[in-house]
Amino acid sequence: MINEENLTTTGDTARIKEVFASIQGEGPYIGAKQLFIRFCDCNLRCHYCDTDFTGDSEEYTPEGLLEVIKQFDLNTIYSVSLTGGEPLLSVDFLEKFLPILKEHHLKIYLETNATLPDELKRIIDYIDVVAADIKLESATGMVKSFEAHDKFFEVCKGKECFAKIVFDDNITDEEIENCVEIAKKYQILLILQPKMEEEAMSITSVFAVTVLDKFLKKYNKVRLIPQVHKFLSVR
């Protein structure tokens, strides 16, 4: 469900679950080497979420997090992925941290649930790629979020942006139509991502292609891409 409370953190620090280098396993940048910064907390509670927010995490200042990043071989990194959780909940921190990353000529890739347009406005100038979600009620169990997504993609205009749609065999024709409508409005690439159960798709390949064809009959900028990193057994 969408948490109606404003969970955006304030202050000069952010709680980080982990920082690690790995291969991007979702969307059109599959195979790219990225440095992932995983932020804690989220304003959504999706049924399929595979992120563990329990256990160790650490509070960082922008300067402190930069020192951690410098420990990696940045010459091998395509971009820095801000992921979570929901990174935009830490927008006060990001307003201070992202200019520092840009001083080091690092490309910034934002992974977001696309429900916080006002927060995005504050940092959009520093973002190179927006990897957004379009949340389906049938897959997430939360309330419909298309209105929030519409406002979010309006802010993304002029930036490289694509939308990921996690789906299972409960996807409806109405949801497909709503996704296509918003994609056409903003001319964004749609990535259909079958919901996973551990390292296997929760649906058959035949059903996945059937859903792809339903989208393609309405809109041609659509790709079917499972979570490849799970097949590779990497984070």
mmCIF file with all atom_site columns, N, CA, C and O in Angstrom, residues 17 38-39 48-54 84-85:
data_model
loop_
_atom_site.group_PDB
_atom_site.id
_atom_site.type_symbol
_atom_site.label_atom_id
_atom_site.label_alt_id
_atom_site.label_comp_id
_atom_site.label_asym_id
_atom_site.label_entity_id
_atom_site.label_seq_id
_atom_site.pdbx_PDB_ins_code
_atom_site.Cartn_x
_atom_site.Cartn_y
_atom_site.Cartn_z
_atom_site.occupancy
_atom_site.B_iso_or_equiv
_atom_site.pdbx_formal_charge
_atom_site.auth_seq_id
_atom_site.auth_comp_id
_atom_site.auth_asym_id
_atom_site.auth_atom_id
_atom_site.pdbx_PDB_model_num
ATOM 1  N N  . LYS A 1 17 ? 21.859 1.111  3.629  1.00 0.00 ? 17 LYS A N  1
ATOM 2  C CA . LYS A 1 17 ? 21.901 -0.321 3.926  1.00 0.00 ? 17 LYS A CA 1
ATOM 3  C C  . LYS A 1 17 ? 23.205 -0.942 3.465  1.00 0.00 ? 17 LYS A C  1
ATOM 4  O O  . LYS A 1 17 ? 23.834 -1.728 4.188  1.00 0.00 ? 17 LYS A O  1
ATOM 5  N N  . ARG A 1 38 ? 22.364 1.535  -1.665 1.00 0.00 ? 38 ARG A N  1
ATOM 6  C CA . ARG A 1 38 ? 21.013 1.141  -1.267 1.00 0.00 ? 38 ARG A CA 1
ATOM 7  C C  . ARG A 1 38 ? 20.558 1.934  -0.042 1.00 0.00 ? 38 ARG A C  1
ATOM 8  O O  . ARG A 1 38 ? 21.089 1.777  1.061  1.00 0.00 ? 38 ARG A O  1
ATOM 9  N N  . PHE A 1 39 ? 19.561 2.782  -0.251 1.00 0.00 ? 39 PHE A N  1
ATOM 10 C CA . PHE A 1 39 ? 18.979 3.576  0.817  1.00 0.00 ? 39 PHE A CA 1
ATOM 11 C C  . PHE A 1 39 ? 17.944 2.754  1.585  1.00 0.00 ? 39 PHE A C  1
ATOM 12 O O  . PHE A 1 39 ? 17.262 1.904  1.015  1.00 0.00 ? 39 PHE A O  1
ATOM 13 N N  . TYR A 1 48 ? 5.925  -8.110 -3.591 1.00 0.00 ? 48 TYR A N  1
ATOM 14 C CA . TYR A 1 48 ? 7.039  -8.832 -4.205 1.00 0.00 ? 48 TYR A CA 1
ATOM 15 C C  . TYR A 1 48 ? 8.402  -8.274 -3.835 1.00 0.00 ? 48 TYR A C  1
ATOM 16 O O  . TYR A 1 48 ? 9.431  -8.769 -4.310 1.00 0.00 ? 48 TYR A O  1
ATOM 17 N N  . CYS A 1 49 ? 8.455  -7.257 -2.997 1.00 0.00 ? 49 CYS A N  1
ATOM 18 C CA . CYS A 1 49 ? 9.733  -6.608 -2.683 1.00 0.00 ? 49 CYS A CA 1
ATOM 19 C C  . CYS A 1 49 ? 10.732 -7.627 -2.140 1.00 0.00 ? 49 CYS A C  1
ATOM 20 O O  . CYS A 1 49 ? 10.434 -8.398 -1.222 1.00 0.00 ? 49 CYS A O  1
ATOM 21 N N  . ASP A 1 50 ? 11.944 -7.625 -2.709 1.00 0.00 ? 50 ASP A N  1
ATOM 22 C CA . ASP A 1 50 ? 12.976 -8.574 -2.279 1.00 0.00 ? 50 ASP A CA 1
ATOM 23 C C  . ASP A 1 50 ? 14.096 -7.898 -1.505 1.00 0.00 ? 50 ASP A C  1
ATOM 24 O O  . ASP A 1 50 ? 15.180 -8.452 -1.334 1.00 0.00 ? 50 ASP A O  1
ATOM 25 N N  . THR A 1 51 ? 13.854 -6.667 -1.018 1.00 0.00 ? 51 THR A N  1
ATOM 26 C CA . THR A 1 51 ? 14.868 -5.932 -0.282 1.00 0.00 ? 51 THR A CA 1
ATOM 27 C C  . THR A 1 51 ? 14.690 -6.140 1.216  1.00 0.00 ? 51 THR A C  1
ATOM 28 O O  . THR A 1 51 ? 13.605 -5.934 1.757  1.00 0.00 ? 51 THR A O  1
ATOM 29 N N  . ASP A 1 52 ? 15.762 -6.514 1.874  1.00 0.00 ? 52 ASP A N  1
ATOM 30 C CA . ASP A 1 52 ? 15.762 -6.723 3.314  1.00 0.00 ? 52 ASP A CA 1
ATOM 31 C C  . ASP A 1 52 ? 16.297 -5.467 4.002  1.00 0.00 ? 52 ASP A C  1
ATOM 32 O O  . ASP A 1 52 ? 17.464 -5.122 3.875  1.00 0.00 ? 52 ASP A O  1
ATOM 33 N N  . PHE A 1 53 ? 15.409 -4.760 4.724  1.00 0.00 ? 53 PHE A N  1
ATOM 34 C CA . PHE A 1 53 ? 15.816 -3.536 5.394  1.00 0.00 ? 53 PHE A CA 1
ATOM 35 C C  . PHE A 1 53 ? 16.222 -3.779 6.845  1.00 0.00 ? 53 PHE A C  1
ATOM 36 O O  . PHE A 1 53 ? 16.576 -2.840 7.553  1.00 0.00 ? 53 PHE A O  1
ATOM 37 N N  . THR A 1 54 ? 16.150 -5.032 7.287  1.00 0.00 ? 54 THR A N  1
ATOM 38 C CA . THR A 1 54 ? 16.532 -5.339 8.656  1.00 0.00 ? 54 THR A CA 1
ATOM 39 C C  . THR A 1 54 ? 18.047 -5.518 8.738  1.00 0.00 ? 54 THR A C  1
ATOM 40 O O  . THR A 1 54 ? 18.741 -5.606 7.730  1.00 0.00 ? 54 THR A O  1
ATOM 41 N N  . GLY A 1 84 ? 17.039 1.337  -3.486 1.00 0.00 ? 84 GLY A N  1
ATOM 42 C CA . GLY A 1 84 ? 16.468 1.238  -2.147 1.00 0.00 ? 84 GLY A CA 1
ATOM 43 C C  . GLY A 1 84 ? 15.703 -0.045 -1.965 1.00 0.00 ? 84 GLY A C  1
ATOM 44 O O  . GLY A 1 84 ? 16.035 -1.060 -2.586 1.00 0.00 ? 84 GLY A O  1
ATOM 45 N N  . GLY A 1 85 ? 14.651 0.104  -1.222 1.00 0.00 ? 85 GLY A N  1
ATOM 46 C CA . GLY A 1 85 ? 13.977 1.271  -0.663 1.00 0.00 ? 85 GLY A CA 1
ATOM 47 C C  . GLY A 1 85 ? 13.647 2.328  -1.709 1.00 0.00 ? 85 GLY A C  1
ATOM 48 O O  . GLY A 1 85 ? 13.575 2.079  -2.889 1.00 0.00 ? 85 GLY A O  1
#
